[in-house]
XYZ file of N, CA and C in Angstrom:
156
model
N -11.476 11.938 -6.787
C -11.564 11.237 -6.226
C -11.423 11.913 -4.122
N -12.520 11.114 -3.661
C -12.570 11.625 -2.150
C -11.716 11.467 -1.574
N -11.028 12.155 -0.605
C -9.822 12.078 0.278
C -10.467 10.760 0.855
N -8.973 9.726 1.065
C -9.241 8.547 1.599
C -9.487 8.876 2.985
N -10.298 7.946 4.071
C -10.194 7.749 5.119
C -8.969 6.928 5.608
N -8.894 7.478 6.867
C -7.408 6.863 7.323
C -7.949 5.562 8.233
N -7.188 4.451 7.660
C -6.988 3.055 8.265
C -5.929 2.304 8.368
N -5.119 2.607 9.261
C -3.403 2.611 9.438
C -3.478 0.686 10.077
N -4.380 0.257 10.403
C -4.052 -1.097 10.985
C -4.606 -1.845 9.864
N -5.555 -1.389 8.753
C -5.458 -2.682 7.680
C -4.409 -2.152 6.628
N -3.848 -0.764 6.608
C -2.968 -0.685 5.832
C -1.796 -1.629 6.046
N -1.330 -1.498 7.804
C -0.564 -2.648 8.288
C -0.621 -4.022 7.847
N -1.816 -4.295 7.612
C -2.288 -5.558 7.317
C -1.762 -5.904 6.139
N -2.396 -4.762 5.112
C -1.983 -4.765 3.950
C -0.634 -5.172 3.463
N 0.204 -4.325 4.233
C 1.985 -4.352 3.948
C 2.213 -5.695 4.240
N 2.067 -5.844 5.554
C 2.576 -7.385 5.877
C 1.886 -8.637 5.164
N 0.779 -8.445 4.301
C 0.376 -9.459 3.655
C 1.191 -9.466 2.103
N 1.381 -8.036 1.844
C 2.246 -8.634 0.338
C 4.040 -8.803 0.891
N 4.193 -8.000 2.198
C 5.839 -8.902 2.182
C 5.538 -10.636 2.466
N 4.575 -10.788 2.897
C 4.185 -12.337 3.078
C 3.953 -13.331 1.749
N 3.513 -12.498 0.934
C 3.016 -13.335 -0.217
C 3.230 -13.196 -1.558
N 3.606 -11.911 -1.719
C 4.183 -11.152 -2.808
C 5.511 -11.424 -3.183
N 6.072 -12.139 -4.118
C 7.405 -12.194 -4.151
C 8.031 -10.797 -5.501
N 8.611 -10.068 -4.751
C 9.350 -8.872 -5.869
C 10.706 -9.505 -6.120
N 11.213 -8.791 -7.258
C 12.521 -8.852 -8.198
C 13.531 -9.682 -6.872
N 14.047 -10.641 -7.013
C 14.940 -11.168 -6.144
C 16.407 -10.335 -5.872
N 16.707 -8.921 -6.587
C 17.643 -8.491 -6.345
C 17.197 -7.364 -5.158
N 16.087 -7.046 -5.362
C 15.151 -5.787 -4.381
C 14.729 -6.306 -3.604
N 14.187 -7.698 -2.859
C 13.402 -8.125 -2.174
C 13.402 -7.419 -0.939
N 14.553 -7.140 0.098
C 14.985 -6.926 1.087
C 14.862 -5.074 1.197
N 14.927 -4.567 -0.201
C 15.329 -2.840 -0.226
C 13.837 -2.471 -0.537
N 12.697 -3.186 -0.885
C 11.710 -2.112 -1.188
C 10.688 -2.269 0.097
N 10.143 -0.966 -0.238
C 8.916 -0.827 1.008
C 7.753 -0.736 -0.042
N 6.922 -1.476 -0.056
C 5.644 -1.847 -0.878
C 4.468 -0.796 -0.537
N 3.898 0.350 -1.124
C 2.916 0.854 -0.559
C 1.660 0.025 -0.572
N 0.671 0.610 0.487
C -0.509 -0.134 0.503
C -1.619 0.912 -0.298
N -1.918 0.127 -1.416
C -2.784 1.597 -1.614
C -4.600 1.363 -1.406
N -4.862 2.408 -1.099
C -6.435 2.220 -0.122
C -7.811 2.186 -1.817
N -7.165 2.984 -2.490
C -8.057 3.908 -3.929
C -7.857 4.211 -4.693
N -7.756 4.344 -5.912
C -7.443 5.501 -6.764
C -8.708 5.562 -7.881
N -8.499 6.604 -8.520
C -9.511 7.176 -9.563
C -8.775 7.911 -10.532
N -8.334 7.146 -11.651
C -7.703 7.845 -12.872
C -5.972 8.099 -12.576
N -5.328 8.960 -12.695
C -3.705 8.829 -12.264
C -3.757 9.244 -10.448
N -4.975 9.494 -9.776
C -4.730 9.515 -8.386
C -4.723 8.441 -7.501
N -4.066 8.373 -6.355
C -4.090 7.317 -5.480
C -4.363 7.508 -4.287
N -5.016 6.623 -3.342
C -4.736 7.168 -1.888
C -4.634 5.952 -0.623
N -3.675 6.217 0.311
C -3.152 5.220 0.892
C -4.343 5.046 2.317
N -3.873 4.098 2.780
C -4.780 3.648 4.291
C -3.989 4.430 5.489
N -3.302 5.829 5.505
C -2.979 6.624 6.189
C -3.860 7.837 5.621
N -4.167 7.570 4.915
C -5.439 8.859 4.518
C -4.684 10.056 3.445
N -3.451 9.573 3.131
C -2.719 10.396 2.311
C -3.194 10.349 0.534
N -3.444 11.524 -0.147
C -3.796 10.938 -1.828
C -2.923 12.087 -2.491
């Protein structure tokens, strides 16, 4: 997998969309911090901060 290119603004939008539109388990709703995944290949994935 190529190292992801950093897009922090897009990552922040994906995170905000998740929090606004995805219903996570009611018991953990406020305690979770979902990860915005920018891409993946096999068992490797990268985020919008350029971390893989």
